[in-house]
Tab-separated table of C-alpha atoms and ligand atoms in Angstrom:
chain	number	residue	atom	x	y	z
A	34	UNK	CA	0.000	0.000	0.000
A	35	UNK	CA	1.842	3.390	-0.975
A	36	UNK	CA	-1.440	5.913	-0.296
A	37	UNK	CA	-0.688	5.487	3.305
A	38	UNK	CA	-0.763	9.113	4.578
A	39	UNK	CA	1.743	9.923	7.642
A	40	UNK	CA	1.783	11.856	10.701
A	41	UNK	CA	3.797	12.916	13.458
A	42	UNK	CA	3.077	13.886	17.021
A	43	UNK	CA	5.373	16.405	18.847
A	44	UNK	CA	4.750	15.903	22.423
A	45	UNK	CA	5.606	14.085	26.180
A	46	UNK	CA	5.253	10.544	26.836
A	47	UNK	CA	2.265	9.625	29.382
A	48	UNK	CA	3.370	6.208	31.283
A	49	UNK	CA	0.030	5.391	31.394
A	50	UNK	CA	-0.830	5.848	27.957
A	51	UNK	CA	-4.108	7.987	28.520
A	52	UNK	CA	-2.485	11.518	27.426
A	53	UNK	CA	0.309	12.521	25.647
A	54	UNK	CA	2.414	10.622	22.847
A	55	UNK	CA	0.741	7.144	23.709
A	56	UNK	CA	-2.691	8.991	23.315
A	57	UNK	CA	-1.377	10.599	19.760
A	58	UNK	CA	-0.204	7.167	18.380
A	59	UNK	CA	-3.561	5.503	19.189
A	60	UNK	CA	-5.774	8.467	17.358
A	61	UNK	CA	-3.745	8.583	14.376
A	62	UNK	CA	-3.892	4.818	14.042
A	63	UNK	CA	-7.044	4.574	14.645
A	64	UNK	CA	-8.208	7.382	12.390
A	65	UNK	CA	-6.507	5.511	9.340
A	66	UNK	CA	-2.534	7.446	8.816
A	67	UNK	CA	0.813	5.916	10.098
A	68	UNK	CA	1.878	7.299	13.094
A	69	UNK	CA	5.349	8.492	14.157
A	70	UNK	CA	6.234	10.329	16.970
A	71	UNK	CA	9.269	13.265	18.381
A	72	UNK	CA	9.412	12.924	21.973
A	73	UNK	CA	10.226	15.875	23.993
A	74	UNK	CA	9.930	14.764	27.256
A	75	UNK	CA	9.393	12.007	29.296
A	76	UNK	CA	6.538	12.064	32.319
A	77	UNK	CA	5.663	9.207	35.273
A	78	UNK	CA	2.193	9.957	35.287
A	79	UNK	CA	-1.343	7.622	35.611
A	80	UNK	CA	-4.422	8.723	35.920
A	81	UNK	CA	-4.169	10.190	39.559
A	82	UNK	CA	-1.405	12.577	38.241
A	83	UNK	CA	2.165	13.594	37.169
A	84	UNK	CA	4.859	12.943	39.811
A	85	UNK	CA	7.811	13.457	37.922
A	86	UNK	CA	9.210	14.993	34.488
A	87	UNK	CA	12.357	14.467	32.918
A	88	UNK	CA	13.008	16.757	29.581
A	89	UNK	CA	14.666	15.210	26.232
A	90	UNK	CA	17.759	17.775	25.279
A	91	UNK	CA	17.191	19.922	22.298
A	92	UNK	CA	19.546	18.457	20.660
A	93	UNK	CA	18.041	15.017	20.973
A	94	UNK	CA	14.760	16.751	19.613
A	95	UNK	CA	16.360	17.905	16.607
A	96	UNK	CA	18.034	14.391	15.905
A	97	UNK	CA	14.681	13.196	15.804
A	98	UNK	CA	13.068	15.548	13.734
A	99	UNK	CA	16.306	14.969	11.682
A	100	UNK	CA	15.517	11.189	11.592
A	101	UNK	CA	11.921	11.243	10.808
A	102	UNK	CA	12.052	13.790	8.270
A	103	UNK	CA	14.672	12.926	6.109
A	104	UNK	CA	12.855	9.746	5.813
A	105	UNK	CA	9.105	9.570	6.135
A	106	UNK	CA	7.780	13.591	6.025
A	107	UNK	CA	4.642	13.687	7.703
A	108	UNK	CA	1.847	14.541	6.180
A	109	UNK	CA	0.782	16.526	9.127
A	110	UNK	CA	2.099	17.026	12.416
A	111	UNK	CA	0.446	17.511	16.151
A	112	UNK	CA	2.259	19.194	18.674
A	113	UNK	CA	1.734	18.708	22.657
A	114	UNK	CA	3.826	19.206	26.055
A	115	UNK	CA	7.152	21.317	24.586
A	116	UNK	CA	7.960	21.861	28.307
A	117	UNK	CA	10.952	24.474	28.280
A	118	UNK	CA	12.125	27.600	25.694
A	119	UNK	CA	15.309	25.324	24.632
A	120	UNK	CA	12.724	22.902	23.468
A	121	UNK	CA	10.526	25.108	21.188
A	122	UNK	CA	13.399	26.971	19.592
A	123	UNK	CA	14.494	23.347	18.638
A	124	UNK	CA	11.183	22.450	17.236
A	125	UNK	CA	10.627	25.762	15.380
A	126	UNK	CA	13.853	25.153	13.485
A	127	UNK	CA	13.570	21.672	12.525
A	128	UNK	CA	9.981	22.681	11.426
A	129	UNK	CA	11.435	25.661	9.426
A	130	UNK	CA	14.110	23.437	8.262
A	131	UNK	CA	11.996	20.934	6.664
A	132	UNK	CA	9.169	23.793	5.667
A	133	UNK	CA	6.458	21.318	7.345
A	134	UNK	CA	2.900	21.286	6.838
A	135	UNK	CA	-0.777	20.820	8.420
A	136	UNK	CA	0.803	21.878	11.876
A	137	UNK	CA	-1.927	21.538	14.667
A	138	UNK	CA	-0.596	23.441	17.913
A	139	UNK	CA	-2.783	21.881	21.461
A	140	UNK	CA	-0.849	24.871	23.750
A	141	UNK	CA	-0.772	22.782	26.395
A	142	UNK	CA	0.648	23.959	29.788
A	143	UNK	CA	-1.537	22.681	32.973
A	144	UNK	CA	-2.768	18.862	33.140
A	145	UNK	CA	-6.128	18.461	34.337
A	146	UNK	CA	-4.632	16.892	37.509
A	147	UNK	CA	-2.514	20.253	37.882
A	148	UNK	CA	0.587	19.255	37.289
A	149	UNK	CA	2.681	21.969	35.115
A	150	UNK	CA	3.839	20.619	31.793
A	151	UNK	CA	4.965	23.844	30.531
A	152	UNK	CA	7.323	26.239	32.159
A	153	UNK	CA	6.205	29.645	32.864
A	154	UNK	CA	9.631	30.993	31.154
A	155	UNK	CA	8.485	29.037	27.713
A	156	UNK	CA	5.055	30.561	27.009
A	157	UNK	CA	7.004	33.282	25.538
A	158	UNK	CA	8.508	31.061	22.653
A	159	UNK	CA	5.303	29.133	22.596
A	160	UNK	CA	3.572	32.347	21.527
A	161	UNK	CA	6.462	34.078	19.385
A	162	UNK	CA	8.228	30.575	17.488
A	163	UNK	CA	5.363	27.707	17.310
A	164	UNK	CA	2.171	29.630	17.018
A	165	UNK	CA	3.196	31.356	13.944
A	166	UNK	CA	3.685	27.962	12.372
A	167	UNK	CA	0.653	26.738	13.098
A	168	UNK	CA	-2.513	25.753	10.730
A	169	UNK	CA	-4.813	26.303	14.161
A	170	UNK	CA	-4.302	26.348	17.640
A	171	UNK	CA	-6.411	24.131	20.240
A	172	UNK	CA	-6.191	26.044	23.488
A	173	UNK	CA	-8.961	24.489	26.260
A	174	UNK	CA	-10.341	27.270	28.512
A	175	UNK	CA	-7.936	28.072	30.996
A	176	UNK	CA	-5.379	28.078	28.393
A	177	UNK	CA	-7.602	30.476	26.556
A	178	UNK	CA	-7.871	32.616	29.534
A	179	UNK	CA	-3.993	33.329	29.280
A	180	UNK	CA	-3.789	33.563	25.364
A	181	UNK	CA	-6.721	36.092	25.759
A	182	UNK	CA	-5.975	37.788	29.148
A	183	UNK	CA	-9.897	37.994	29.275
A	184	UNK	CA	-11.891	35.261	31.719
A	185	UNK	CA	-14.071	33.054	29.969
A	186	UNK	CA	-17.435	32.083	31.858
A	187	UNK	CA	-20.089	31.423	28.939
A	188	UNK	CA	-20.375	31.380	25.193
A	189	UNK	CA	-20.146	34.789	24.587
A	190	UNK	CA	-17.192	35.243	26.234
A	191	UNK	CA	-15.912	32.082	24.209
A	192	UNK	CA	-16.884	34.535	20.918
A	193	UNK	CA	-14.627	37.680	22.418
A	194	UNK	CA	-11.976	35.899	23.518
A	195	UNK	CA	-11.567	33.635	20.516
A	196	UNK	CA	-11.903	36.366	18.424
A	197	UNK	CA	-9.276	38.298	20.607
A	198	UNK	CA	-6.738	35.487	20.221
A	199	UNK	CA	-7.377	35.067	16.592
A	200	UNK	CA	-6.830	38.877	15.754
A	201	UNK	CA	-3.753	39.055	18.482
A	202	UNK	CA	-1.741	36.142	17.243
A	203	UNK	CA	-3.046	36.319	13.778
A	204	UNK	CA	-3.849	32.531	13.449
A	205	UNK	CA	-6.833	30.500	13.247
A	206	UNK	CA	-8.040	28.691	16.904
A	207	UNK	CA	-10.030	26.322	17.970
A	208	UNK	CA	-11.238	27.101	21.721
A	209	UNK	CA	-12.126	23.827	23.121
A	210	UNK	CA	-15.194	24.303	25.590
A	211	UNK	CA	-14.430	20.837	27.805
A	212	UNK	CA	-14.130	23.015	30.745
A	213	UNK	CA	-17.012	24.833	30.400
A	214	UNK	CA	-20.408	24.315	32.473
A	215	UNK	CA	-23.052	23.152	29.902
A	216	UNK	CA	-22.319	21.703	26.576
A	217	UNK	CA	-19.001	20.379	24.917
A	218	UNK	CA	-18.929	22.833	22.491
A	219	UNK	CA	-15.770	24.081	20.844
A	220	UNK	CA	-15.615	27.617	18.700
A	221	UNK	CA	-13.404	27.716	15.423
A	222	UNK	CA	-12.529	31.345	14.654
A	223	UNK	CA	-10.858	31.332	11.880
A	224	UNK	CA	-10.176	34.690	8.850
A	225	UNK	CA	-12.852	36.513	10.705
A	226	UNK	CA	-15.590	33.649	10.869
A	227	UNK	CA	-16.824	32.101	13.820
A	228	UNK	CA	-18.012	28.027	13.255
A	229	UNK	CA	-19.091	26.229	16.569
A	230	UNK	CA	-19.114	22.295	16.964
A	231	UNK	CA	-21.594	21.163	18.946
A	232	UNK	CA	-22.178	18.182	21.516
A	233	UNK	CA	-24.027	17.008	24.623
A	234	UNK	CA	-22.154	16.573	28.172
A	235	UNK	CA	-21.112	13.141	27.911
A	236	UNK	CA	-21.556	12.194	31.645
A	237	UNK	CA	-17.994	10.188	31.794
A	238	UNK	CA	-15.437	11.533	34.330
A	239	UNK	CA	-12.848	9.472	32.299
A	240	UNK	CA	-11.690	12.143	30.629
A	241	UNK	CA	-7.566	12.434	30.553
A	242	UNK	CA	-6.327	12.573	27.199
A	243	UNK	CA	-9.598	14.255	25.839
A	244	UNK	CA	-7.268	17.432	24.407
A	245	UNK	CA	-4.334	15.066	23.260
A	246	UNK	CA	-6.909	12.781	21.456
A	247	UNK	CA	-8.687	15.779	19.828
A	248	UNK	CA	-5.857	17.599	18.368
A	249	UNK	CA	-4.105	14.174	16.920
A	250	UNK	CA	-7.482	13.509	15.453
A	251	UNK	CA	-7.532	16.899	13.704
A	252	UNK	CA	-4.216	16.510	12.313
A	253	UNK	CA	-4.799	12.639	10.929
A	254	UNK	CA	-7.807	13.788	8.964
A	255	UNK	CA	-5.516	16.897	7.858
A	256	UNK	CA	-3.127	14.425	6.742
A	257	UNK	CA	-5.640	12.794	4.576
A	258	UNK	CA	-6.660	15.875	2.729
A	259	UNK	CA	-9.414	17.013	4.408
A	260	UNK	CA	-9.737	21.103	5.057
A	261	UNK	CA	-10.348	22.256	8.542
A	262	UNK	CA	-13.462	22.560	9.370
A	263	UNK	CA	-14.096	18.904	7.737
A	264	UNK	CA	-10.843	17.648	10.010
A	265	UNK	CA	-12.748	19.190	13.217
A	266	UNK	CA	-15.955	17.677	12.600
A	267	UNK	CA	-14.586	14.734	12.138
A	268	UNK	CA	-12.514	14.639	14.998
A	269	UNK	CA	-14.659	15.481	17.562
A	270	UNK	CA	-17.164	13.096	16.270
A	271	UNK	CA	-14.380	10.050	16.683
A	272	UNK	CA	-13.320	12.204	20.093
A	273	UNK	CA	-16.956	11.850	21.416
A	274	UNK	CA	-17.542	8.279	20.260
A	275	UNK	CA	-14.389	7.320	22.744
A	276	UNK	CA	-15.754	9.244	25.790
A	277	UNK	CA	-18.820	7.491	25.191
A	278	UNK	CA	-17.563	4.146	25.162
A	279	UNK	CA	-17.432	4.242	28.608
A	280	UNK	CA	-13.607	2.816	29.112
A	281	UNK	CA	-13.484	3.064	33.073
A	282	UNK	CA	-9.419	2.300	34.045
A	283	UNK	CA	-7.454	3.335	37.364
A	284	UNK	CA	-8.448	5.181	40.014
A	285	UNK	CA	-8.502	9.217	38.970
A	286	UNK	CA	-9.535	10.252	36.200
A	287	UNK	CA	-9.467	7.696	33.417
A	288	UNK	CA	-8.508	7.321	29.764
A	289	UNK	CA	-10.457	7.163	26.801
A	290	UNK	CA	-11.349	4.224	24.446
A	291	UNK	CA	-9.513	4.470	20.879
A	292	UNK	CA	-10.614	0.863	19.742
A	293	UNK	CA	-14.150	1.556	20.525
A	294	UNK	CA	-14.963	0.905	16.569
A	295	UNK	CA	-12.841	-2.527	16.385
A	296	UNK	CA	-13.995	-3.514	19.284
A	297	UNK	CA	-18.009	-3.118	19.317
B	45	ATP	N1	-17.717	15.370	29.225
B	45	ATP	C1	-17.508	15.625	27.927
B	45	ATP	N2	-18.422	15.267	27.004
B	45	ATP	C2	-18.230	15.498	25.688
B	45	ATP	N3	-17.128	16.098	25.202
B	45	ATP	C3	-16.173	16.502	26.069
B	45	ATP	C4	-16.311	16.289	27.479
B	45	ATP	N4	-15.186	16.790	28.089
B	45	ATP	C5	-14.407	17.278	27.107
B	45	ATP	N5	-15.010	17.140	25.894
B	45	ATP	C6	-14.455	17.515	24.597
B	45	ATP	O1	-13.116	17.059	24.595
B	45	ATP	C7	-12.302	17.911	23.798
B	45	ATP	C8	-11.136	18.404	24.636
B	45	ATP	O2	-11.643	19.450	25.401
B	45	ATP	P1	-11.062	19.980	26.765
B	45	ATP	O3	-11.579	21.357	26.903
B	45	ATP	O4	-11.369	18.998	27.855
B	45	ATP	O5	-9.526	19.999	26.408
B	45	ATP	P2	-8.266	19.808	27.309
B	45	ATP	O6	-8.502	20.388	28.647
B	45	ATP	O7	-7.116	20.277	26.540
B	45	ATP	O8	-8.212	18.275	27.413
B	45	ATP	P3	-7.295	17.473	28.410
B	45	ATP	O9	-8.264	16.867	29.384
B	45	ATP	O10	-6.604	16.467	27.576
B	45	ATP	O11	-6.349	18.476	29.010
B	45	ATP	C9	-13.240	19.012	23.301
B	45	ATP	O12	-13.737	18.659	22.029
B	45	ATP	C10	-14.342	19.006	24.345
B	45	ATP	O13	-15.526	19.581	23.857
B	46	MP5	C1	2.540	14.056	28.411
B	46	MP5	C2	1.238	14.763	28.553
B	46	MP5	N1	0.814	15.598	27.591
B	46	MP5	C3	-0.369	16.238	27.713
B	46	MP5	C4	-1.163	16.050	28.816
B	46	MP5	C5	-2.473	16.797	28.950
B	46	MP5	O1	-3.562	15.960	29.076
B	46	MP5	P1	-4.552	16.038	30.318
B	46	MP5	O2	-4.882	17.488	30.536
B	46	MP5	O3	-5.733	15.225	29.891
B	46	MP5	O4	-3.873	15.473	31.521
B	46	MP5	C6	-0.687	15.176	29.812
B	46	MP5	N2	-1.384	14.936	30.933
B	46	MP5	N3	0.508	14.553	29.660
């Protein structure tokens, strides 16, 4: 088969394979592209939390990057936990180096158990080196709240400050509302336009990984030639189907289930 269509994930291992690079290499799989994966840093983490980090050296990063695109270039690439400054200067070049396309950014830089997966000193390069490479950012609310500097308590407020990060860091973002009260519903804004994506509470605490999952899924159906707003829909579609399933593992909050379509 030579129509395979590839993608890599730029992000932190989760030991327990709920978040994170394990959660990355499941979605793509699942969602039909070979999957490769850049590690940038390693966590010990299940589903009760993160008690310990160690980074990979920028240099290591970039001899990755080296080694999977001078051989298999990804047809789109997701990037996660970047962790320090060092780290996203040696992403942005690689990713300059090799011109690389269908970039999906997930900002990530609190894990819904609290830990801190990316230093305060990096949001900086996170903002001036990756964001301007990327096709759309995925930023969940809290993370919105800092890109925006506004809070973000209902829809409307979803509107402003999506519109606000658009405009400020003149890219397209997806504003995930997981955290919100009500619904699941996450806002595209995108050249001006506003598109929401729309779907009930699934009542399932299981939810670590939910971001990872989302933002791998948008950059597999990227990878197979799908525009945006198609690669959203479908991705939160295959993103709700998993919560749904019902997987309940561990004893915080769990994973999701990728194999919910092989295995039903
Ligand atoms: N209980 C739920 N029912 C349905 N969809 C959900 C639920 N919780 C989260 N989602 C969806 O999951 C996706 C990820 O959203 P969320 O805002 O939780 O991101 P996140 O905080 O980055 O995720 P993570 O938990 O991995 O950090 C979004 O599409 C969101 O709407
Ligand atoms: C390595 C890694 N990357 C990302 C997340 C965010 O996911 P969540 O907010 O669901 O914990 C995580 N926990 N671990």
């Amino acid at each position: 088969m030579n129509d395979m269509k590839t993608c890599l994930t730029i992000a932190g291992s989760d030991s327990s394979g709920g978040a994170g690079i394990q959660a990355d290499l499941k979605t793509m799989t699942v969602n039909g592209v070979y999957a490769m994966s850049v590690i940038t840093a390693l966590t010990a983490q299940n589903t009760q939390g993160v008690t310990g980090i160690v980074d990979v050296t920028p240099e290591f990063i970039r001899d990755q990057m080296d080694a999977v695109f001078t051989d298999i270039y990804p047809d789109a690439i997701k990037i996660g936990m970047v962790s320090s400054p060092e780290i996203v200067e040696a992403i942005a070049r690689s990713l300059e180096k090799y011109d690389a396309k269908n970039i999906v950014l997930d900002p990530v830089m609190v894990a819904t158990s609290g830990a801190k997966l990316l230093k305060e000193e990096a949001m900086d390069s996170l903002i001036n080196r990756l964001i301007p490479l990327a096709d759309v950012i995925t930023p969940n609310i809290p993370e919105g709240e800092i890109l925006s500097g506004m809070e973000i308590k209902n829809e409307d407020e979803m509107l402003k400050a999506a519109e606000v990060i658009g405009e400020k860091y003149a890219c397209a973002v997806l504003l995930k509302g997981g955290h919100s009260i009500n619904d699941a519903n996450d806002l595209l804004y995108k050249d001006g336009k506003f598109k929401w994506y729309r779907t009930e509470r699934i009542n399932n605490p299981n939810t670590h990984g939910t971001g990872c999952t989302l933002s791998s899924a948008i950059a597999a159906n990227l990878a197979k030639g799908n525009d945006l707003d198609e690669a959203i829909a479908n991705a939160k579609d295959y993103l709700t189907g998993a919560l749904r399933a019902g997987l309940d593992l561990g004893k915080g909050s769990g994973p999701l289930m990728h194999n919910y379509k092989i295995l039903k």
